[in-house]
Amino acid sequence: MAGPVRPKLNQFVEQKAPPPAAPSTEPDDAETTREVEPPAAAPSDLKTMQVRVNRAGWVEMSRLAQDLDIPLERLMVDAFNDVLVKHRKPPVVERRLPVKK
């Protein structure tokens, strides 16, 4: 008798974006008129930070995020930047961008 079928791990992994196309040498009217947005942080530019806190601290931070109607991750990024500013460092911590599917 066979047990339940487990999903494959590659079903949970996001596919890498294809490499950008080679730039054209001819000017394109559409390209010259629109503004160029700065590139988003690539997955290799993002680092994971794991913080372990006591249950009471986690509950209060989660409640505050709910009260402010923001994700807990955004609240933590704001807190990291506040600490950097407190110590006279530039607030350079950025939140990852949501993955568009």
Coordinates of N, CA and C in Angstrom, one line a residue:
M1 N 0.9 -1.2 0.0 CA 0.0 0.0 0.0 C 0.9 1.2 0.0
A2 N 0.7 2.1 -0.9 CA 1.5 3.3 -1.1 C 1.0 4.4 -0.1
G3 N 1.9 5.2 0.4 CA 1.6 6.3 1.3 C 1.2 7.5 0.5
P4 N 1.0 8.6 1.2 CA 0.7 9.9 0.5 C 1.9 10.3 -0.3
V5 N 1.5 10.9 -1.4 CA 2.5 11.4 -2.4 C 3.0 12.8 -1.9
R6 N 4.3 12.9 -1.7 CA 4.9 14.2 -1.2 C 5.2 15.0 -2.5
P7 N 5.0 16.4 -2.4 CA 5.4 17.2 -3.5 C 6.9 17.3 -3.6
K8 N 7.3 17.6 -4.9 CA 8.8 17.7 -5.1 C 9.2 19.1 -4.6
L9 N 10.4 19.3 -4.1 CA 10.9 20.5 -3.6 C 11.0 21.6 -4.7
N10 N 11.2 21.2 -6.0 CA 11.4 22.2 -7.0 C 10.0 22.9 -7.4
Q11 N 8.9 22.4 -6.9 CA 7.6 23.0 -7.0 C 7.6 24.3 -6.2
F12 N 8.4 24.4 -5.1 CA 8.3 25.5 -4.2 C 9.4 26.5 -4.5
V13 N 10.3 26.3 -5.4 CA 11.4 27.1 -5.8 C 11.0 28.1 -6.9
E14 N 11.3 29.3 -6.8 CA 11.1 30.3 -7.9 C 12.1 30.1 -9.0
Q15 N 11.7 30.2 -10.2 CA 12.5 30.0 -11.3 C 13.4 31.3 -11.5
K16 N 14.6 31.2 -11.9 CA 15.5 32.3 -12.2 C 15.0 33.1 -13.4
A17 N 15.1 34.4 -13.4 CA 14.8 35.2 -14.5 C 15.7 34.9 -15.7
P18 N 15.3 35.0 -16.9 CA 16.2 34.7 -18.0 C 17.2 35.9 -18.1
P19 N 18.4 35.7 -18.7 CA 19.3 36.8 -18.8 C 18.8 37.9 -19.7
P20 N 19.2 39.1 -19.4 CA 18.6 40.2 -20.2 C 19.1 40.1 -21.7
A21 N 18.3 40.6 -22.6 CA 18.7 40.6 -24.0 C 19.8 41.6 -24.3
A22 N 20.6 41.3 -25.3 CA 21.7 42.2 -25.7 C 21.1 43.5 -26.1
P23 N 21.7 44.6 -25.7 CA 21.2 45.9 -26.1 C 21.3 46.2 -27.5
S24 N 20.3 46.9 -28.1 CA 20.3 47.2 -29.5 C 21.2 48.4 -29.7
T25 N 21.9 48.5 -30.9 CA 22.7 49.6 -31.2 C 21.8 50.7 -31.8
E26 N 20.6 50.4 -32.3 CA 19.8 51.4 -32.9 C 18.9 52.1 -31.8
P27 N 18.7 53.4 -31.8 CA 17.9 54.0 -30.8 C 16.4 53.7 -31.1
D28 N 15.7 53.4 -30.0 CA 14.3 53.1 -30.1 C 13.5 54.3 -29.5
D29 N 12.6 54.8 -30.2 CA 11.8 56.0 -29.8 C 11.2 55.8 -28.4
A30 N 10.6 54.6 -28.2 CA 10.0 54.3 -26.9 C 10.9 54.3 -25.8
E31 N 12.2 53.8 -26.0 CA 13.2 53.7 -25.0 C 13.7 55.1 -24.6
T32 N 13.8 56.0 -25.6 CA 14.4 57.3 -25.3 C 13.5 58.2 -24.6
T33 N 12.1 58.0 -24.7 CA 11.2 58.9 -24.0 C 10.8 58.5 -22.6
R34 N 11.0 57.2 -22.3 CA 10.6 56.8 -20.9 C 11.7 56.9 -20.0
E35 N 11.4 57.1 -18.7 CA 12.5 57.1 -17.7 C 12.9 55.7 -17.3
V36 N 14.2 55.6 -17.0 CA 14.7 54.3 -16.7 C 14.7 54.2 -15.1
E37 N 14.0 53.1 -14.7 CA 13.9 52.9 -13.2 C 15.2 52.2 -12.8
P38 N 15.6 52.5 -11.5 CA 16.8 51.8 -11.0 C 16.5 50.3 -10.9
P39 N 17.5 49.4 -11.1 CA 17.3 48.0 -11.0 C 16.9 47.6 -9.6
A40 N 16.0 46.7 -9.5 CA 15.6 46.1 -8.2 C 16.7 45.3 -7.6
A41 N 16.7 45.1 -6.3 CA 17.8 44.2 -5.7 C 17.6 42.8 -6.2
A42 N 18.7 42.2 -6.7 CA 18.6 40.9 -7.2 C 18.6 39.9 -6.0
P43 N 18.1 38.7 -6.2 CA 18.1 37.8 -5.1 C 19.4 37.6 -4.4
S44 N 20.5 37.7 -5.2 CA 21.8 37.6 -4.6 C 22.2 38.8 -3.7
D45 N 21.5 39.9 -3.9 CA 21.8 41.1 -3.1 C 21.1 41.1 -1.7
L46 N 20.1 40.1 -1.6 CA 19.4 40.1 -0.4 C 20.0 39.0 0.5
K47 N 20.0 39.3 1.8 CA 20.4 38.4 2.8 C 19.3 38.2 3.8
T48 N 19.3 37.0 4.4 CA 18.3 36.6 5.4 C 18.9 36.8 6.8
M49 N 18.0 37.5 7.6 CA 18.4 37.7 9.0 C 17.4 36.9 9.9
Q50 N 17.9 36.1 10.7 CA 17.0 35.4 11.6 C 17.2 35.9 13.0
V51 N 16.1 36.3 13.7 CA 16.2 36.9 15.0 C 15.3 36.1 15.9
R52 N 15.9 35.6 17.0 CA 15.1 34.9 18.0 C 14.8 35.8 19.2
V53 N 13.5 35.9 19.5 CA 13.1 36.7 20.6 C 12.2 35.9 21.5
N54 N 12.0 36.5 22.7 CA 11.0 35.8 23.6 C 9.6 35.9 23.1
R55 N 8.7 35.1 23.6 CA 7.3 35.0 23.1 C 6.6 36.4 23.3
A56 N 6.9 37.0 24.5 CA 6.2 38.3 24.7 C 6.6 39.3 23.7
G57 N 7.9 39.4 23.4 CA 8.4 40.3 22.4 C 7.8 40.1 21.1
W58 N 7.7 38.8 20.7 CA 7.2 38.5 19.4 C 5.7 38.9 19.3
V59 N 4.9 38.6 20.4 CA 3.5 38.9 20.4 C 3.3 40.4 20.3
E60 N 4.1 41.2 21.0 CA 3.9 42.6 21.0 C 4.3 43.2 19.6
M61 N 5.4 42.7 19.0 CA 5.7 43.2 17.7 C 4.7 42.8 16.6
S62 N 4.2 41.6 16.7 CA 3.1 41.1 15.8 C 1.9 42.0 16.0
R63 N 1.5 42.3 17.2 CA 0.3 43.1 17.5 C 0.5 44.5 16.9
L64 N 1.7 45.1 17.1 CA 2.0 46.4 16.6 C 1.9 46.5 15.1
A65 N 2.4 45.4 14.5 CA 2.3 45.4 13.0 C 0.9 45.3 12.6
Q66 N 0.1 44.5 13.3 CA -1.4 44.4 12.9 C -2.1 45.8 13.2
D67 N -1.7 46.4 14.3 CA -2.3 47.7 14.6 C -2.0 48.8 13.6
L68 N -0.8 48.7 13.1 CA -0.3 49.7 12.1 C -0.7 49.3 10.7
D69 N -1.3 48.1 10.5 CA -1.7 47.5 9.3 C -0.5 47.4 8.3
I70 N 0.6 46.9 8.8 CA 1.8 46.7 7.9 C 2.3 45.3 8.2
P71 N 3.1 44.7 7.3 CA 3.7 43.4 7.5 C 4.7 43.5 8.6
L72 N 4.9 42.4 9.4 CA 5.9 42.4 10.4 C 7.3 42.7 9.8
E73 N 7.6 42.2 8.6 CA 8.9 42.4 8.0 C 9.1 43.9 7.8
R74 N 8.1 44.6 7.4 CA 8.3 46.1 7.2 C 8.6 46.8 8.6
L75 N 7.9 46.3 9.6 CA 8.1 46.9 10.9 C 9.6 46.6 11.4
M76 N 10.1 45.4 11.1 CA 11.4 45.1 11.5 C 12.5 45.8 10.7
V77 N 12.2 46.1 9.4 CA 13.2 46.9 8.6 C 13.2 48.3 9.2
D78 N 12.0 48.8 9.5 CA 12.0 50.2 10.1 C 12.8 50.2 11.4
A79 N 12.7 49.2 12.2 CA 13.4 49.1 13.5 C 14.9 49.0 13.3
F80 N 15.3 48.2 12.3 CA 16.8 48.1 12.0 C 17.3 49.5 11.5
N81 N 16.5 50.2 10.7 CA 17.0 51.5 10.2 C 17.0 52.5 11.4
D82 N 16.1 52.4 12.3 CA 16.1 53.3 13.5 C 17.3 53.1 14.3
V83 N 17.8 51.9 14.5 CA 19.0 51.6 15.2 C 20.2 52.1 14.5
L84 N 20.2 52.0 13.2 CA 21.4 52.6 12.4 C 21.4 54.1 12.6
V85 N 20.3 54.7 12.5 CA 20.3 56.2 12.6 C 20.7 56.6 14.1
K86 N 20.3 55.8 15.0 CA 20.6 56.1 16.4 C 22.1 56.1 16.6
H87 N 22.8 55.2 15.9 CA 24.3 55.1 16.0 C 25.0 55.8 14.9
R88 N 24.3 56.8 14.3 CA 24.9 57.7 13.3 C 25.4 57.0 12.0
K89 N 24.6 56.0 11.6 CA 24.9 55.2 10.4 C 23.8 55.5 9.4
P90 N 24.0 55.4 8.1 CA 23.0 55.6 7.2 C 21.9 54.5 7.2
P91 N 20.6 54.8 7.1 CA 19.6 53.8 7.2 C 19.4 53.1 5.8
V92 N 20.2 52.1 5.6 CA 20.3 51.4 4.3 C 19.6 50.1 4.2
V93 N 18.9 49.7 5.3 CA 18.2 48.4 5.2 C 16.9 48.6 4.4
E94 N 16.7 47.7 3.4 CA 15.6 47.8 2.6 C 14.8 46.5 2.6
R95 N 13.5 46.6 2.5 CA 12.7 45.4 2.5 C 12.7 44.7 1.1
R96 N 12.6 43.4 1.0 CA 12.6 42.8 -0.2 C 11.3 43.1 -1.0
L97 N 11.3 43.1 -2.3 CA 10.1 43.4 -3.0 C 9.3 42.2 -3.1
P98 N 8.0 42.3 -3.1 CA 7.1 41.1 -3.2 C 7.3 40.5 -4.6
V99 N 7.2 39.2 -4.7 CA 7.4 38.4 -5.9 C 6.1 38.5 -6.7
K100 N 6.2 39.0 -7.9 CA 5.0 39.0 -8.7 C 4.9 37.7 -9.5
K101 N 3.7 37.1 -9.4 CA 3.5 35.8 -10.0 C 2.5 35.9 -11.2

